[in-house]
Coordinates of N, CA and C in Angstrom, one line a residue:
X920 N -44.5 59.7 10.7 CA -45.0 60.0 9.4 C -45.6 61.4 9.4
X921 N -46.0 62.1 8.4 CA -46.2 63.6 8.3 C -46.1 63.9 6.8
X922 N -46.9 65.0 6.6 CA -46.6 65.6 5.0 C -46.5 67.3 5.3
X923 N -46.1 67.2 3.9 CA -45.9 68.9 3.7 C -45.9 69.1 2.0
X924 N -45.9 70.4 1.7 CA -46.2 71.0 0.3 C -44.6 71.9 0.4
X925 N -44.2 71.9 -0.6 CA -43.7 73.0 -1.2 C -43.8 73.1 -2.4
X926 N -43.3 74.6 -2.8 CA -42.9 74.9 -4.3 C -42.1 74.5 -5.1
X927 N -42.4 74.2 -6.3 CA -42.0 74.2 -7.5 C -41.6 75.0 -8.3
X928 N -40.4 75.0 -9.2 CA -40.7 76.0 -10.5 C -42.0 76.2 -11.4
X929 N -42.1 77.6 -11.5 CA -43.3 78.5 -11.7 C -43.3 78.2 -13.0
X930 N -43.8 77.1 -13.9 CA -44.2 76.5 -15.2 C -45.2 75.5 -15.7
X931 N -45.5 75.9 -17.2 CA -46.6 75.1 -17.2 C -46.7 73.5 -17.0
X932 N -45.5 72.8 -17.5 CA -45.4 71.5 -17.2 C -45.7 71.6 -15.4
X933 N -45.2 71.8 -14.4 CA -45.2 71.6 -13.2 C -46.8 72.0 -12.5
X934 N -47.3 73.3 -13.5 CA -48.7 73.2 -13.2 C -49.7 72.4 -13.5
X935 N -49.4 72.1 -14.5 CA -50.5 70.2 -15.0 C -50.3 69.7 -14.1
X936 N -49.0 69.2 -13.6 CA -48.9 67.8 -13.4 C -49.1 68.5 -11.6
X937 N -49.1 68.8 -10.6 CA -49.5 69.9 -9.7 C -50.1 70.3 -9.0
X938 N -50.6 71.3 -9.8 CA -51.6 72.4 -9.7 C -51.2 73.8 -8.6
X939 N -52.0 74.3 -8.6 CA -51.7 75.5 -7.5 C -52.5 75.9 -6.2
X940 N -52.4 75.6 -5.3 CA -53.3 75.7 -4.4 C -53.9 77.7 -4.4
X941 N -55.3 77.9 -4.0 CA -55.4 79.2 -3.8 C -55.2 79.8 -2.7
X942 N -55.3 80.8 -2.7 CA -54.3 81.8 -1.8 C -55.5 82.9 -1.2
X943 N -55.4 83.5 -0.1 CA -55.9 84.6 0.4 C -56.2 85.7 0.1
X944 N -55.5 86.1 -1.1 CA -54.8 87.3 -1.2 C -56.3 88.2 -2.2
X945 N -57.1 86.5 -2.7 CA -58.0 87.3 -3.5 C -58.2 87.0 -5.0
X946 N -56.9 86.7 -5.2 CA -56.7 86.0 -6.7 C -57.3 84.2 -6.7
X947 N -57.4 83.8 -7.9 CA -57.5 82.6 -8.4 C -56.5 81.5 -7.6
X948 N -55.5 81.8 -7.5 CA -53.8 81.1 -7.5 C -52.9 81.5 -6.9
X949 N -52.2 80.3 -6.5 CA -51.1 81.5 -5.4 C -50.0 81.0 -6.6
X950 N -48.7 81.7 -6.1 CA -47.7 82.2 -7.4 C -47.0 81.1 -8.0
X951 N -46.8 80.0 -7.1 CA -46.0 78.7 -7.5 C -46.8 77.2 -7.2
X952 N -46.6 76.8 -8.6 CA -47.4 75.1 -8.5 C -47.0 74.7 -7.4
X953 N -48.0 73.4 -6.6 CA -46.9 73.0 -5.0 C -47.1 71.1 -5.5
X954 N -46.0 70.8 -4.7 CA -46.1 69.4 -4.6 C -46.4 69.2 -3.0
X955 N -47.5 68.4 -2.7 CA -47.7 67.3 -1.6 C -46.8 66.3 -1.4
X956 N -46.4 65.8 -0.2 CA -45.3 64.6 0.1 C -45.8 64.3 1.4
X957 N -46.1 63.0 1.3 CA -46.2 62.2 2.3 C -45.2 61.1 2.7
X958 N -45.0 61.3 4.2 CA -43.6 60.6 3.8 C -43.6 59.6 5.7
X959 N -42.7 58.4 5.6 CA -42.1 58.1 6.5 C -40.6 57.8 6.9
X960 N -40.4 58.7 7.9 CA -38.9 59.2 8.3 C -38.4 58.5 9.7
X961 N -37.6 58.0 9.3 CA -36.3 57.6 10.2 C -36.0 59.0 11.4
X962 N -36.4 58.5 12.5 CA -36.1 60.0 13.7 C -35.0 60.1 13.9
X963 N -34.0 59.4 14.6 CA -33.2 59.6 14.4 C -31.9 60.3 13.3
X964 N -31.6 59.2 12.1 CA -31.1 59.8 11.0 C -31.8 60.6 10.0
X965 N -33.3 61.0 10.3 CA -33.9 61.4 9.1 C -34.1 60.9 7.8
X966 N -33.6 59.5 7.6 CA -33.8 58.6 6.2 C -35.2 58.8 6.2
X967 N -35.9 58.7 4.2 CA -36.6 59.0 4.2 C -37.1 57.7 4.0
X968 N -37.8 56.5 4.6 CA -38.3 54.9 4.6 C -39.0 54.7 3.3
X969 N -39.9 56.1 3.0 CA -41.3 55.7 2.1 C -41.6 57.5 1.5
X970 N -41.9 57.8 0.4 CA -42.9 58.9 -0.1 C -43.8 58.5 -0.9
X971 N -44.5 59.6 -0.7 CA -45.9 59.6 -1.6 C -45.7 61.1 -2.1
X972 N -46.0 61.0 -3.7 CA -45.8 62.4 -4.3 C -47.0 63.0 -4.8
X973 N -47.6 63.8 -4.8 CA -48.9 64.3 -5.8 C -49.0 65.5 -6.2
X974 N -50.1 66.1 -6.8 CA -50.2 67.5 -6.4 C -50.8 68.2 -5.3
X975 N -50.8 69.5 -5.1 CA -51.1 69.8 -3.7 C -52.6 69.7 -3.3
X976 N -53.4 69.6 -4.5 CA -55.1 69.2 -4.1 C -55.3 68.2 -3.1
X977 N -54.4 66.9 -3.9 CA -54.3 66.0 -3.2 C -54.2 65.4 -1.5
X978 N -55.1 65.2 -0.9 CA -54.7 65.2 0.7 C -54.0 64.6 1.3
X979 N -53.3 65.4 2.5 CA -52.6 64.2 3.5 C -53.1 62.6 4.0
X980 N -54.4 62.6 4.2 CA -54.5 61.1 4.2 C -54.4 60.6 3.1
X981 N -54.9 61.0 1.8 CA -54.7 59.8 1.0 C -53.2 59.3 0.7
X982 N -52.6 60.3 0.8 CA -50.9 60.0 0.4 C -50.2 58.8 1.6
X983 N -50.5 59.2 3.1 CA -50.0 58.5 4.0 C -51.0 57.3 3.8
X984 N -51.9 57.3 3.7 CA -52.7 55.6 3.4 C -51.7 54.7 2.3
X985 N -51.1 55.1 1.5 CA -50.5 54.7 0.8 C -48.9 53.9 1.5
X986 N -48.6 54.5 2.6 CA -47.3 54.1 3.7 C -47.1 52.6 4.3
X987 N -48.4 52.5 4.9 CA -48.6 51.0 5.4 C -47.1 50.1 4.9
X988 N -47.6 50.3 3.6 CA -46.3 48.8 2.7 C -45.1 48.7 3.1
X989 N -45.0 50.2 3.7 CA -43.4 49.9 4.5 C -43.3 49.7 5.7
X990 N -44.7 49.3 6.8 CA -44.2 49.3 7.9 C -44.3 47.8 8.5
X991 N -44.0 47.3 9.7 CA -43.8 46.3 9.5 C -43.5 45.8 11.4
X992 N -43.7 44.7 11.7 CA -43.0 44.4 13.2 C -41.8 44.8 13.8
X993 N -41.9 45.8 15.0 CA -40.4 46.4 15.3 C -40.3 48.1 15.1
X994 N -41.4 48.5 14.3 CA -41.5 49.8 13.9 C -42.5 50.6 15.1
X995 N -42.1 51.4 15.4 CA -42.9 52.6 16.3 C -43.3 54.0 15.1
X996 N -44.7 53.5 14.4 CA -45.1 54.4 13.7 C -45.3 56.2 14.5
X997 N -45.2 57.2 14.2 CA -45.6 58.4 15.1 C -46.0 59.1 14.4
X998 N -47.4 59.6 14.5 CA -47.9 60.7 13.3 C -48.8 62.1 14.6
X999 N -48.6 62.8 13.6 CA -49.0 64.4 13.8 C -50.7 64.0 13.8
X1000 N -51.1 65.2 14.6 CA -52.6 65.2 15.1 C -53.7 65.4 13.9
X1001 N -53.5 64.8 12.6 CA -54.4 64.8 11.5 C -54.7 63.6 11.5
X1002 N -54.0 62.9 11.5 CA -54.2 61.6 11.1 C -54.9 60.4 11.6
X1003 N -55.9 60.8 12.4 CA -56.7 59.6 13.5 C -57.6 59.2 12.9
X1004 N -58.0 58.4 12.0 CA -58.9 57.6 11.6 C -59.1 56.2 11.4
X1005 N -60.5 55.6 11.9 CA -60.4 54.3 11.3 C -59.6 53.7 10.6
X1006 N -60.1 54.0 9.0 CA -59.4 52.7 8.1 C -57.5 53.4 8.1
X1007 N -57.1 54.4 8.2 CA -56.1 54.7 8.2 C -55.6 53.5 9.4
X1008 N -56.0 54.6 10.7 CA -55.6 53.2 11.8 C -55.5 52.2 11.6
X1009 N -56.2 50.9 10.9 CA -56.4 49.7 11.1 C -55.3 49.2 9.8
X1010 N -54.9 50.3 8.7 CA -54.4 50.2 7.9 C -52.7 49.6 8.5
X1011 N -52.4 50.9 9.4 CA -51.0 50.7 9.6 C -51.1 49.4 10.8
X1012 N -52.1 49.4 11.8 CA -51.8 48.4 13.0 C -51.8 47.2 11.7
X1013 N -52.6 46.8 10.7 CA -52.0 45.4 10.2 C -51.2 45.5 9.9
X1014 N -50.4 46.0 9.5 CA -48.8 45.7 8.9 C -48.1 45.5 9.9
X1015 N -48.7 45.6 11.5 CA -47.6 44.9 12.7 C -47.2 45.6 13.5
X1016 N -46.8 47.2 12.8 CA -46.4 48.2 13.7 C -46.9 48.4 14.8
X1017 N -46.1 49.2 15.6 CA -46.9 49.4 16.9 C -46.9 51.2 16.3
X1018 N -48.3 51.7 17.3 CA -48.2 53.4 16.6 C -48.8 54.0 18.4
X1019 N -48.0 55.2 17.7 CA -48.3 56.4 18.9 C -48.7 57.6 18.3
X1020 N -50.0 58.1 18.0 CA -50.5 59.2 17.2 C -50.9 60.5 18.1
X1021 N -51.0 61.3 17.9 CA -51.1 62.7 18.9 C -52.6 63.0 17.9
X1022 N -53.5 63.6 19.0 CA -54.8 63.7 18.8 C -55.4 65.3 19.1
X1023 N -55.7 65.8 18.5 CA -56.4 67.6 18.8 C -56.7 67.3 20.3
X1024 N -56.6 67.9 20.6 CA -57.1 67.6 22.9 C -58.6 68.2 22.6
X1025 N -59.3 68.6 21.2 CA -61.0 68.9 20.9 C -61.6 67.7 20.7
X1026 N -61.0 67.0 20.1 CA -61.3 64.9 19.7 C -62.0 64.8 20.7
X1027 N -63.3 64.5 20.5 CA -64.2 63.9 21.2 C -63.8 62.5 21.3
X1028 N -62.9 61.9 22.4 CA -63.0 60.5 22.8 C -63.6 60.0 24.2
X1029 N -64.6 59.7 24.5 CA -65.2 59.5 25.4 C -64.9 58.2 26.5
X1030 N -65.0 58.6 27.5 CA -64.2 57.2 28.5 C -64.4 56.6 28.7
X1031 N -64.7 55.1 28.1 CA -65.1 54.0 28.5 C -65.2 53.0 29.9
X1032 N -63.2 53.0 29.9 CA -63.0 52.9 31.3 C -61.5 53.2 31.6
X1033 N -61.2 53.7 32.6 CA -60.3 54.8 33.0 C -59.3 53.7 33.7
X1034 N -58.0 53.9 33.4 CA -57.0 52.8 34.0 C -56.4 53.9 35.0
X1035 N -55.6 52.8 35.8 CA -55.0 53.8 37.1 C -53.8 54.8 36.8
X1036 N -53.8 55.0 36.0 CA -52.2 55.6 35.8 C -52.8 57.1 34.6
X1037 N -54.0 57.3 34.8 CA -55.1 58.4 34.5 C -55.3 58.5 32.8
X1038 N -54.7 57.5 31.8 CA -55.3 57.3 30.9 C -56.4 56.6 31.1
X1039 N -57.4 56.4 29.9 CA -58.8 55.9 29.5 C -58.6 54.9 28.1
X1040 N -59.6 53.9 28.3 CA -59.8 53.3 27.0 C -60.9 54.5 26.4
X1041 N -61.1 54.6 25.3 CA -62.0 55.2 24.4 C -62.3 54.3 23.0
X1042 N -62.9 54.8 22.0 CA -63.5 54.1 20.7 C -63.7 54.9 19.9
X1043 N -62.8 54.9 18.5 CA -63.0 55.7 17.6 C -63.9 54.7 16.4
X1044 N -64.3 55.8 15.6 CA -65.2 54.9 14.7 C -65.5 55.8 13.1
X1045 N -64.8 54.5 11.9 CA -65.1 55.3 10.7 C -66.6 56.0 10.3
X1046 N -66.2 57.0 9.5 CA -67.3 58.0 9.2 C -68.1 57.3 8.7
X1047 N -68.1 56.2 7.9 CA -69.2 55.4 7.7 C -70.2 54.6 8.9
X1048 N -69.5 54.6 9.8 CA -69.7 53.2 10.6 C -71.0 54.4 11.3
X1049 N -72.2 54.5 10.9 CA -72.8 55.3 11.8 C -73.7 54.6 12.7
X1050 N -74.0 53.6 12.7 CA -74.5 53.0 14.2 C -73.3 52.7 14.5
X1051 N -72.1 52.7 14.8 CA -71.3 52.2 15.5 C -71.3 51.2 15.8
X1052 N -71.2 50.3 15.4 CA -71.2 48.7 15.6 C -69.9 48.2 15.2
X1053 N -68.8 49.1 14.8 CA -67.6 48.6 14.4 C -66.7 49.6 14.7
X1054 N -66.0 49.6 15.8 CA -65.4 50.6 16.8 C -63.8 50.0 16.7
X1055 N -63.0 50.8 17.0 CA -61.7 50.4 17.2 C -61.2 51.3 18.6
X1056 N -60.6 50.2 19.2 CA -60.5 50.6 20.9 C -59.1 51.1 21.1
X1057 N -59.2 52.7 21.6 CA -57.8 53.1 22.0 C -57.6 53.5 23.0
X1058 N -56.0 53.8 23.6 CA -56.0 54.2 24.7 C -55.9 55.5 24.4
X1059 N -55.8 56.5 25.3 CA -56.0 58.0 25.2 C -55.2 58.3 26.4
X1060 N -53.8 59.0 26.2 CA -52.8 59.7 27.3 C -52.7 61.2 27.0
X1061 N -53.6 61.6 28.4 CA -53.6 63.0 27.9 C -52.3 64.0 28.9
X1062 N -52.1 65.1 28.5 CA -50.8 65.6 29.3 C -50.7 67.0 29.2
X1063 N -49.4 67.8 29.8 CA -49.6 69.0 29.2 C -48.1 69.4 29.0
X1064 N -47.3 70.5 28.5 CA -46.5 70.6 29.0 C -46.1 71.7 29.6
X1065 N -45.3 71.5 30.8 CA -45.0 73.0 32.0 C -43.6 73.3 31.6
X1066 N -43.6 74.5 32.1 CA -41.9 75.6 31.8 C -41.6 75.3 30.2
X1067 N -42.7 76.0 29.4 CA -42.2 75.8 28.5 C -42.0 77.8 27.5
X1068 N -42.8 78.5 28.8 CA -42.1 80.1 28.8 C -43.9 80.2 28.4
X1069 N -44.5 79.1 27.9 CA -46.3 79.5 27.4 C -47.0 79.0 28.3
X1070 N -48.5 79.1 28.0 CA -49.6 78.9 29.0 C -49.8 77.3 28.9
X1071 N -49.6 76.7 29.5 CA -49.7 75.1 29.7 C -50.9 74.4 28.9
X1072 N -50.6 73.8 27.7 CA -51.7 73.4 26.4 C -52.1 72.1 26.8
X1073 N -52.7 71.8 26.3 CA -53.2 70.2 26.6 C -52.8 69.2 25.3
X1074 N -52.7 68.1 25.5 CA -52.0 67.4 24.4 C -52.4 65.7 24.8
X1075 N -52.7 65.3 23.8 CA -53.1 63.9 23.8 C -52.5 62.8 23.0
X1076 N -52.4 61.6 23.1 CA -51.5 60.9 22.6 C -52.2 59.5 22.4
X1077 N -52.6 58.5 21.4 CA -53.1 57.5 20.9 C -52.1 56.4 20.7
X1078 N -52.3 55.4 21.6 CA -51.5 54.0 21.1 C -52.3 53.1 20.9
X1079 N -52.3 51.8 20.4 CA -53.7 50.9 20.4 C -53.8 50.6 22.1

């Protein structure tokens, strides 16, 4: 799963319904209304399973929160390093899926206890949840990649 924005034709119907994200440049508006799409895709063939349409105000989580309803036992959900939260997570693990989410390598997840194969359990916990009393337990695979012609990045990886 993943989203992205593009452009629209530069009109007023498409800017209602829309809007225009602002721009750098100094002005109010950048030149073309955008649509938001949140989507889950077939890796292989690229079929698109599920979207979520909005305008571009609108955020990547709330559109992919909306995805769950397609997923189901047998599916290997994969999402891009935005998406690690609580109710999001707990969203898609009930629908059955199994998921593998990539995490900023700055995520503070802390080690609870360390398995032999040099992942860690850790505990993430919704923004609400501020005593922490309602934790959701992940593993955390962290890695890098070499000969890739760049300086070796660090990269992390979330399954339940």
């Amino acid at each position: 799963m993943d989203a992205t924005c593009w452009d629209v034709a530069d009109s007023p119907a498409n800017e209602a319904a829309f809007g225009r994200p602002g721009n750098s440049s100094g002005h109010d508006k950048s030149c073309f209304p955008q649509v938001r799409m949140a989507c889950l895709i077939e890796v292989g063939t690229h079929l698109v399973l599920d979207a979520e349409l909005a305008g571009c105000r609108t955020g990547e989580v709330t559109l992919v929160n909306r995805l769950p309803r397609s997923c189901g036992p047998g599916q290997l959900i994969l999402a891009d390093r935005e998406f690690l939260g609580v109710p999001l997570w707990r969203a898609f693990t009930s629908s059955g899926a199994d998921l593998l989410w990539r995490v900023p390598a700055n995520r503070v997840l802390p080690v609870d206890r360390m398995l032999r194969d040099g992942s860690w359990l850790s505990r993430i916990h919704a923004a609400g949840d501020r005593t922490h009393t309602d934790p959701v337990t992940v593993r955390v695979v962290a890695y890098q990649l070499h000969g890739t012609g760049r300086a070796a990045e660090d990269y992390r990886l979330v399954p339940p």
